[in-house]
Coordinates of C-alpha atoms and ligand atoms in Angstrom, one line a residue:
X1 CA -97.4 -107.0 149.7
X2 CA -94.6 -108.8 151.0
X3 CA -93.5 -109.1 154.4
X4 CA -89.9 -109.1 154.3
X5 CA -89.3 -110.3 158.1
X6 CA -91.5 -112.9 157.8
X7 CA -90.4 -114.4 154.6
X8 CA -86.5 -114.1 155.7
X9 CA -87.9 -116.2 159.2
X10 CA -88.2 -118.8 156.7
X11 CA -84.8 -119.3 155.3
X12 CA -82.4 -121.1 157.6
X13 CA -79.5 -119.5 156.0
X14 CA -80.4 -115.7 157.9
X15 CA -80.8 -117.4 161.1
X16 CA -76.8 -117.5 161.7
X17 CA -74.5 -114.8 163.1
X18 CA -73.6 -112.3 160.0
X19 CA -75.9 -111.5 157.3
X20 CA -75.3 -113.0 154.3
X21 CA -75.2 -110.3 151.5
X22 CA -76.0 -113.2 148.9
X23 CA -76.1 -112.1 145.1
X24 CA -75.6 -115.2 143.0
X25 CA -78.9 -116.3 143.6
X26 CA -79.3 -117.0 139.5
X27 CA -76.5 -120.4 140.2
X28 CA -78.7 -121.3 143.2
X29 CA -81.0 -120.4 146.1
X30 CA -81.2 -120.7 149.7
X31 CA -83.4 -123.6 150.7
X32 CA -86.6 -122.8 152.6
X33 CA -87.5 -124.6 156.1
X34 CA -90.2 -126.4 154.9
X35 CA -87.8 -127.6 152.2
X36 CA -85.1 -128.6 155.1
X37 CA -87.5 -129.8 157.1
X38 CA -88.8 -132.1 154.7
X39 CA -85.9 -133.6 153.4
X40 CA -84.7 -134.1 156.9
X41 CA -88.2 -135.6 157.8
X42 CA -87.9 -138.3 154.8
X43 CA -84.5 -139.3 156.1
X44 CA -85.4 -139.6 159.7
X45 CA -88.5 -141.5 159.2
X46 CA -89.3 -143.1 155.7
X47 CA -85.8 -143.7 154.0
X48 CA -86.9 -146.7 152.5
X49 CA -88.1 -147.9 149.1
X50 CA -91.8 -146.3 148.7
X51 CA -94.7 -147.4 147.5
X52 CA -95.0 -151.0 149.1
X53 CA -97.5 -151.7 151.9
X54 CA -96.2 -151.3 155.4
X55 CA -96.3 -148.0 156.3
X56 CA -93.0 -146.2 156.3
X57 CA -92.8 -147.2 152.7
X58 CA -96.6 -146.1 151.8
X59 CA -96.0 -142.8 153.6
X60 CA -92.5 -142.3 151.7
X61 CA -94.7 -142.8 148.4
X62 CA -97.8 -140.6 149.7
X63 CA -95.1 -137.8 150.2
X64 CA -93.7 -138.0 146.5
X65 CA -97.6 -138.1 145.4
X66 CA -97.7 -135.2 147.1
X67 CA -95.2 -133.3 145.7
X68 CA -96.3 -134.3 141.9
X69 CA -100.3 -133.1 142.9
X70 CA -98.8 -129.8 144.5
X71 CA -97.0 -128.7 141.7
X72 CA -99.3 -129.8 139.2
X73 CA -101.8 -127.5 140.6
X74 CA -99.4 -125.0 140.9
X75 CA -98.3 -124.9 137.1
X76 CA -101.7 -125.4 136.1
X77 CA -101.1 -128.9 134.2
X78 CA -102.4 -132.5 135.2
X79 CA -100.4 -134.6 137.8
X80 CA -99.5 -137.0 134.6
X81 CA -97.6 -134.2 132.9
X82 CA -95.4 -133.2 135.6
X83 CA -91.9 -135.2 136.1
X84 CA -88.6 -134.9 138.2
X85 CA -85.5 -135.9 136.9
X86 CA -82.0 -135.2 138.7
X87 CA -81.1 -132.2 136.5
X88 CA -82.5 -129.3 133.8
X89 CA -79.4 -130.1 131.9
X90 CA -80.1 -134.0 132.0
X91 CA -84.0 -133.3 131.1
X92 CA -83.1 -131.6 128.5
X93 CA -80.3 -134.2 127.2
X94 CA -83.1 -136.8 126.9
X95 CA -85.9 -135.0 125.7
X96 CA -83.2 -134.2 122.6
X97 CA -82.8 -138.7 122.8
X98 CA -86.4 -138.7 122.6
X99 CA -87.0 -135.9 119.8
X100 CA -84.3 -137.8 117.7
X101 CA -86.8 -140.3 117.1
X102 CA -89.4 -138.5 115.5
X103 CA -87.8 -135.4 114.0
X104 CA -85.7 -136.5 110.8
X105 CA -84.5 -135.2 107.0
X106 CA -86.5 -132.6 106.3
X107 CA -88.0 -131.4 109.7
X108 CA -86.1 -128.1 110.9
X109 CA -85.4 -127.2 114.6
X110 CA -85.1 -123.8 116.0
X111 CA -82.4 -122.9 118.7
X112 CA -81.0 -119.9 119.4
X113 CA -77.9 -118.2 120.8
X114 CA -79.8 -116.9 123.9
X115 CA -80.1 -119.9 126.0
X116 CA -77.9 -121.5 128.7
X117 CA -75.8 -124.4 126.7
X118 CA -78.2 -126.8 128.6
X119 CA -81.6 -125.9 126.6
X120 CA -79.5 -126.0 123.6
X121 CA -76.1 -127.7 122.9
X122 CA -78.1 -131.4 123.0
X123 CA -80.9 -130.3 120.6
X124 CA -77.9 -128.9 118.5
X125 CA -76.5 -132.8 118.7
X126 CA -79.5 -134.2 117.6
X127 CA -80.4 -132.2 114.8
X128 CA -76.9 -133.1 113.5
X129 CA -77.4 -136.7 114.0
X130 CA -81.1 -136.6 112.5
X131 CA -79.9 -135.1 109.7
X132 CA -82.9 -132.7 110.2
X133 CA -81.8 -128.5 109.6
X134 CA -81.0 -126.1 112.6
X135 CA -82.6 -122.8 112.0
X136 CA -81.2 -120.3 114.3
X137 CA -82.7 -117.8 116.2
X138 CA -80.5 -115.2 117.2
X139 CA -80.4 -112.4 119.6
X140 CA -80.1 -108.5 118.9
X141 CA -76.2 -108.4 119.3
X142 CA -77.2 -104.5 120.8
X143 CA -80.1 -105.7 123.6
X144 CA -79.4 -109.7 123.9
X145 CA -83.3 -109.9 123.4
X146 CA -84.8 -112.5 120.7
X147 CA -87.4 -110.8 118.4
X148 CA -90.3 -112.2 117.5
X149 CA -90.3 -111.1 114.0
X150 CA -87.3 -113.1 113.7
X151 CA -89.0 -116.1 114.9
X152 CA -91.8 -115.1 112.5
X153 CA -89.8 -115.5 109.6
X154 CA -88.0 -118.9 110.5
X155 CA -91.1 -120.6 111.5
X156 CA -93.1 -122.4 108.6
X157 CA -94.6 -125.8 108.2
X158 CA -91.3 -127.9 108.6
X159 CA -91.1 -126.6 112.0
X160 CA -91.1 -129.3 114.0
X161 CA -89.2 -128.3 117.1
X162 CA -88.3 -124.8 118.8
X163 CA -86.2 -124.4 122.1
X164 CA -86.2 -121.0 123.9
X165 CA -85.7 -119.7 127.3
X166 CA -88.3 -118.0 129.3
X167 CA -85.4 -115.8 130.5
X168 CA -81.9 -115.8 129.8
X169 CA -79.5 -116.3 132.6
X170 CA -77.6 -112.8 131.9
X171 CA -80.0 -110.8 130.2
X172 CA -82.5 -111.1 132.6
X173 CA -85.5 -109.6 130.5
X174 CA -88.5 -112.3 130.2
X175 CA -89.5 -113.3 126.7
X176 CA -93.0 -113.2 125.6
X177 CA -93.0 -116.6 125.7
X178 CA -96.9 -116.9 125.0
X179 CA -96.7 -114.5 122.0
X180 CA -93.6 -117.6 120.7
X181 CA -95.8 -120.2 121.6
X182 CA -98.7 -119.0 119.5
X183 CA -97.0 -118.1 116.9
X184 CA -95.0 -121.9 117.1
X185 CA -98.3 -123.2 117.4
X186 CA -100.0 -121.5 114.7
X187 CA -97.7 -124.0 112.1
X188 CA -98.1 -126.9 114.3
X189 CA -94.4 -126.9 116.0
X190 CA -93.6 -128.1 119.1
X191 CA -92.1 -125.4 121.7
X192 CA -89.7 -126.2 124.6
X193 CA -89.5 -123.5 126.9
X194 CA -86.5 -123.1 129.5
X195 CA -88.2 -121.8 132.6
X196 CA -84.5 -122.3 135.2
X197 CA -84.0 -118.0 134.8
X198 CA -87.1 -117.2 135.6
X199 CA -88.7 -119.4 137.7
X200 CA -87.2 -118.4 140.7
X201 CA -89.0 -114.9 140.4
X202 CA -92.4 -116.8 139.7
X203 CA -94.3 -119.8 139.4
X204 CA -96.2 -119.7 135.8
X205 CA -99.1 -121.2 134.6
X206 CA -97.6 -123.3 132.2
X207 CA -100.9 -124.1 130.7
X208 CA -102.1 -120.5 129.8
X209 CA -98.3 -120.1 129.2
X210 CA -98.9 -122.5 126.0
X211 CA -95.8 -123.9 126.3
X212 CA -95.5 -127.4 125.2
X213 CA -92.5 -128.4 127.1
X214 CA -91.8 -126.2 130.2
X215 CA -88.5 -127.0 132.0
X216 CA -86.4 -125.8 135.5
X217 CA -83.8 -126.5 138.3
X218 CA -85.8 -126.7 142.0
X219 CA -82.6 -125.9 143.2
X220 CA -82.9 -122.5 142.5
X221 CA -86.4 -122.0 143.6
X222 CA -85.9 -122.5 147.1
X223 CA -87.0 -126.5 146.6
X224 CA -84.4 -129.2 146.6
X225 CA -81.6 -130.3 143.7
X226 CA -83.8 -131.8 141.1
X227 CA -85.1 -130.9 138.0
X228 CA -88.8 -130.6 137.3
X229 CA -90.1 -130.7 133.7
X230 CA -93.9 -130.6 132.3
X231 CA -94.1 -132.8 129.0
X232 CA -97.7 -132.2 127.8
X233 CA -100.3 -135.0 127.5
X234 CA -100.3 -134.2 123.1
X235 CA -96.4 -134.3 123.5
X236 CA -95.6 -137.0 125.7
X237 CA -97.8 -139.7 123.5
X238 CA -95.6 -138.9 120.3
X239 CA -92.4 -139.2 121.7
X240 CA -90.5 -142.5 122.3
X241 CA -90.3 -143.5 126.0
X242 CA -86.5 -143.3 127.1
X243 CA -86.9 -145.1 130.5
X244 CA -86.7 -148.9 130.6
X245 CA -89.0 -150.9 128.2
X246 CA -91.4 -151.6 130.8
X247 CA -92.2 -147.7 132.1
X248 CA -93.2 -147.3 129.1
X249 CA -96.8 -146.0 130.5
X250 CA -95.6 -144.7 133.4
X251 CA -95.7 -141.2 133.1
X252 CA -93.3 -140.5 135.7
X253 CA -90.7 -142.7 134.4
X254 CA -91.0 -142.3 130.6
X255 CA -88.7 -139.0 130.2
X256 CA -86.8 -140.1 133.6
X257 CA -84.3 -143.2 132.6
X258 CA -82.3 -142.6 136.0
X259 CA -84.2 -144.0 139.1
X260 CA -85.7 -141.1 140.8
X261 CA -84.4 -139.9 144.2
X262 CA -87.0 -140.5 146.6
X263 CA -86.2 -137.9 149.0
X264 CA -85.6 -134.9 146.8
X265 CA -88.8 -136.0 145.0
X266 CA -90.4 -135.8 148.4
X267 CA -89.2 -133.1 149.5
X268 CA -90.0 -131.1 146.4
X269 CA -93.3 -129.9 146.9
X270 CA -92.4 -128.4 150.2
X271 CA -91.7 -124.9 149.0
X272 CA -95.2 -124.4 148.0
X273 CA -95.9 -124.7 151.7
X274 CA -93.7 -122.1 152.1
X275 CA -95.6 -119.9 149.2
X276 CA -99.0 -120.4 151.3
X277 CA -97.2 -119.7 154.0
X278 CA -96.2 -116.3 153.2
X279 CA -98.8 -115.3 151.1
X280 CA -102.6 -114.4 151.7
X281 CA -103.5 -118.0 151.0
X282 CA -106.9 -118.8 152.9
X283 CA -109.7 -120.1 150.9
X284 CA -107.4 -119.6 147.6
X285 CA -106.3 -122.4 145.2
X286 CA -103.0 -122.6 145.2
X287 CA -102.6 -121.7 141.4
X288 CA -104.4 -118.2 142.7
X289 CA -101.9 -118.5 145.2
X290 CA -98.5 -119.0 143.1
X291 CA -100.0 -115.9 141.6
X292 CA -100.5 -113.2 144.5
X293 CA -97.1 -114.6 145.3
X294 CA -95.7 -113.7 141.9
X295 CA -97.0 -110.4 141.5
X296 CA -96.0 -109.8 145.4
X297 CA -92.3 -111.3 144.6
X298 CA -91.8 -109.1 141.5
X299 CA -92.9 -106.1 142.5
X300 CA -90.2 -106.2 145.7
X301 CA -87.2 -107.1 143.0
X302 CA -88.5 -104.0 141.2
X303 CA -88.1 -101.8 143.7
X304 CA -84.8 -103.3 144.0
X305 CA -83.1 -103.3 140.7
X306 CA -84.0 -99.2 140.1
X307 CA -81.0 -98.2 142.4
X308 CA -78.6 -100.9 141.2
X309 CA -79.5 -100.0 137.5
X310 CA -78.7 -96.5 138.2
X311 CA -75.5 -97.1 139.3
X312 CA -74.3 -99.3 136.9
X313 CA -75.8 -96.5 133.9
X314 CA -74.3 -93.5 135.4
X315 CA -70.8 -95.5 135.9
X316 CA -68.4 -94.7 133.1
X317 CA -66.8 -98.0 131.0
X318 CA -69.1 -100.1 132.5
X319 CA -71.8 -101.9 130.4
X320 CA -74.9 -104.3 131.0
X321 CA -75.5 -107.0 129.2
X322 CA -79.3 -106.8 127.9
X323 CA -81.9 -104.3 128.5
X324 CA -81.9 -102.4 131.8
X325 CA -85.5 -102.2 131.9
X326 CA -88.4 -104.5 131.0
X327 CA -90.4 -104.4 128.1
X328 CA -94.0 -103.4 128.4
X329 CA -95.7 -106.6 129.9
X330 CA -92.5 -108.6 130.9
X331 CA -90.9 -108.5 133.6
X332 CA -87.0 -107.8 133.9
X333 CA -85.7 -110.1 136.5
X334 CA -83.2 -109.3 138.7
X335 CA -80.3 -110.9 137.0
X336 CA -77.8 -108.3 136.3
X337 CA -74.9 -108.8 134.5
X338 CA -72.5 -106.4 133.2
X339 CA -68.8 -105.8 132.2
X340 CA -66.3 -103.1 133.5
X341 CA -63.8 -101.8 130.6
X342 CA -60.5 -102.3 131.2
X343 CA -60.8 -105.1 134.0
X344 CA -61.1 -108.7 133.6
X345 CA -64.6 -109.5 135.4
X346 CA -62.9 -112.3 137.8
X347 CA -61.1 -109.3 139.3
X348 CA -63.8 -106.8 139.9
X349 CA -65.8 -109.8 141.0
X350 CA -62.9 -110.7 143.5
X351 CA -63.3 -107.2 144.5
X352 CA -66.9 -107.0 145.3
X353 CA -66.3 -110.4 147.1
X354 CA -63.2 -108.9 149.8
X355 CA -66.6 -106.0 149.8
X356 CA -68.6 -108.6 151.9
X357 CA -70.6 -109.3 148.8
X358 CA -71.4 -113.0 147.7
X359 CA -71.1 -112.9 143.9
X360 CA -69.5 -114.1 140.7
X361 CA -68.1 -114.3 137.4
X362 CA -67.9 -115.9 133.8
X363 CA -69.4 -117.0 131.0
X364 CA -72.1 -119.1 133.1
X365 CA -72.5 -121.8 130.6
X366 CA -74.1 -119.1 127.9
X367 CA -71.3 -118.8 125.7
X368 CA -73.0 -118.4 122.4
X369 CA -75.1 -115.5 124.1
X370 CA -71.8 -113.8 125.0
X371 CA -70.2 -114.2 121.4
X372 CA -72.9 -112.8 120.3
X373 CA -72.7 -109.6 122.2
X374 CA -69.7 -109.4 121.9
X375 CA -68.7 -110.2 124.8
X376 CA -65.1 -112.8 125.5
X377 CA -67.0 -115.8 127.3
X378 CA -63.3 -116.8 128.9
X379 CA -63.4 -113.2 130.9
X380 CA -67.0 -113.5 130.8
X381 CA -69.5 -111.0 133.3
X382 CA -70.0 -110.1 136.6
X383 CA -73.3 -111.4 137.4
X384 CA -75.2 -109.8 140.3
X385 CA -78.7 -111.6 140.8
X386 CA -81.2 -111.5 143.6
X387 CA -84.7 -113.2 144.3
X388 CA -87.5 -111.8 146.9
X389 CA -85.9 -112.5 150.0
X390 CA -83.0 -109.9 149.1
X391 CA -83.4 -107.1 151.6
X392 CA -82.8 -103.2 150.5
X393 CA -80.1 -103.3 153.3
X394 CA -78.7 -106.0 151.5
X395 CA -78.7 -103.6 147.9
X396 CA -77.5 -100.7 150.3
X397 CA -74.4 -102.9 151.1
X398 CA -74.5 -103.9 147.2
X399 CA -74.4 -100.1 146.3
X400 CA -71.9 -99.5 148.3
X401 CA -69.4 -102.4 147.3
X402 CA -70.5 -102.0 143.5
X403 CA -70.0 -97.6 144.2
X404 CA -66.4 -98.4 145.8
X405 CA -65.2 -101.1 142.7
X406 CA -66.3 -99.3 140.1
X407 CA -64.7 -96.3 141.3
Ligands
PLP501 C1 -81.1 -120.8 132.3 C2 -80.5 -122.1 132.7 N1 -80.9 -123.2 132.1 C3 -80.5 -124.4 132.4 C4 -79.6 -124.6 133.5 C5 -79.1 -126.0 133.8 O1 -79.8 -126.4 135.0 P1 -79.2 -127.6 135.8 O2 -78.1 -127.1 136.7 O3 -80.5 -128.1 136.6 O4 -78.8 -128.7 134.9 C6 -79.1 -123.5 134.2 C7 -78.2 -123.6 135.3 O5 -77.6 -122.7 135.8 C8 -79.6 -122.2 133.8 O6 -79.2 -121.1 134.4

């Protein structure tokens, strides 16, 4: 069960005057304390090159051990197959270097038409340049959702890549990505799974997840501006290192070519000190911890969406993108996106925004998903997206702003 005061005591950004009514939490989240704090520790005391021997520089290095052990545990992967790099969008761009150089003429790659241009458009690149065949996965132009009997029929034994999301950045409905992963598995593909949508509404165990490749943005998971990708111990040892010749066995390094920043990489693990700190975490793992938190997270977004789906079902001309409830097993995160007929989305955004409410619009980098629902990406969607620290007074104030626009 969540306690709502005593998380919100832990974000700096509800300390101030006004309450921010804050609903574009899908672009980005507040920062924790512990994450603040920690950045701001690294900069006061150890901003210096880590991992010599005098001892601001070993405790600058022991605090970036710390954050690769921390979230190691907490993915359920070894310390080795864990890696920051400054971006999801530059992970992504060179794992697609790295897959150039094994996938080739006769290999096919699977991609698909739900994911944010980031987990795709590189992949795309490479499979051009390869000269290896793009297979394409494409959504339900009715729901958004990717079907697994679709993927059943693309996969076969030339499969040698698939990229996916865990949860699309305006759908909002998590795919089974363990039931994709078998099934990729099963013909001896290798699966990369955007994790940036859904991440910030849990912490997964990436092993029992099955994903070979699980990618997302700290930044939006109440951590600092990096991103943080697990490359599997199988995977890692067939690709070709990308970072200079001579990191070629580092495992930190080898999908990294940028040097890392030392204080975001510090600083990183500090938000699962904030996890234990709000969750029942004595004499747990923090694995089991990440868990309880999970469960306790999504079932208070839950509670929230009802109301807001409601609304925007009963409203006449206005339609959301995707399903508005989950499918059995998966949750249906609160990322809500939708279109208003008649009005251009940057002006009933505008409106909820003179409303008091903190949102957006557009085509948020998932253009092909929009085509494909028919949906103009230039006018794009209003997206309304909230994480566990969202209040009901804050969907109360949503309600309202949302009942007065869409009047
Ligand atoms: C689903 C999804 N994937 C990837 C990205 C790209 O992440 P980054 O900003 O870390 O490059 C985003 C960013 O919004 C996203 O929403």
């Amino acid at each position: 069960m969540l306690d709502l005061d005593v998380v919100r005591s832990h974000f700096p950004a509800f300390d101030g005057g006004a309450t921010p009514r804050f609903f574009e939490n899908a672009g980005g989240s507040f920062a924790c304390r512990q994450t603040v704090e920690a950045l701001d520790r690294y900069y006061r005391t150890t901003k210096v090159q880590p991992y010599a021997s005098y001892a601001e520089s070993r405790r600058a290095g022991e605090q970036m051990d710390r954050s690769h052990a921390r979230w190691a545990e907490a993915l359920g992967v070894a310390d080795h197959e864990l890696l920051f790099g400054p971006s999801t969008s530059m992970n992504t761009y060179v794992l697609a270097q790295a897959f150039g150089g094994i996938i080739g003429p006769g290999d096919e790659v699977i991609v698909t038409d739900q994911d944010h241009e980031a987990n795709t458009g590189a992949t795309r690149r490479m499979v051009e340049a390869t000269g290896a065949t793009l297979r394409e996965w494409s959504v339900d132009p009715h729901t958004g959702m990717l079907r697994l009997g679709d993927l059943e029929r693309l996969l076969g034994e030339s499969t040698a890549l698939i990229t996916f999301p865990h949860c699309s950045n305006i759908v909002g409905t998590e795919n089974d990505v363990a039931a994709a992963c078998k099934l990729a598995t099963d013909v001896g593909a290798t699966t990369l799974v955007d994790g940036v949508s859904y991440a910030p509404h849990g912490f997964s165990d990436v092993g029992a997840l099955g994903a070979d490749i699980y990618l997302f943005s700290l930044y939006k998971t109440y951590s600092v501006h990096q991103g943080l990708m697990v490359v599997r111990e199988h995977v890692a040892e067939r690709l070709p290192n990308q970072s200079h010749w001579f990191n070629a066995t580092d495992p930190r390094k080898r999908f990294v070519p940028a040097g890392p920043d030392h204080a975001q990489v510090a600083a990183a693990g500090a938000v699962l000190d904030y996890v234990e700190a709000t969750t029942e975490s004595a004499g747990r793992d923090l694995r089991t911890t990440c868990e309880l938190a999970r469960t306790a997270w999504q079932d208070h977004e839950a509670a929230l969406l009802e109301p807001v789906m409601r609304l925007l079902d009963e409203r006449a001309g206005v339609r959301v993108i995707g399903p508005t409830e989950a499918a059995p097993g998966l949750h249906r995160c609160p990322t809500v996106a939708f279109v208003a007929e008649g009005r251009p989305s940057g002006a009933v955004a505008e409106d909820l925004v003179a409303r008091g409410i903190m949102a957006g619009s557009g085509g948020f980098y998932a253009n092909r998903l929009l085509d494909a629902v028919g949906v103009d990406p230039a006018d794009g969607v209003v997206r309304l997206s909230w994480v566990h620290y969202t209040s009901p007074d804050d969907i109360d104030h949503l309600l309202n702003a949302l009942d007065a626009t869409l009047a």
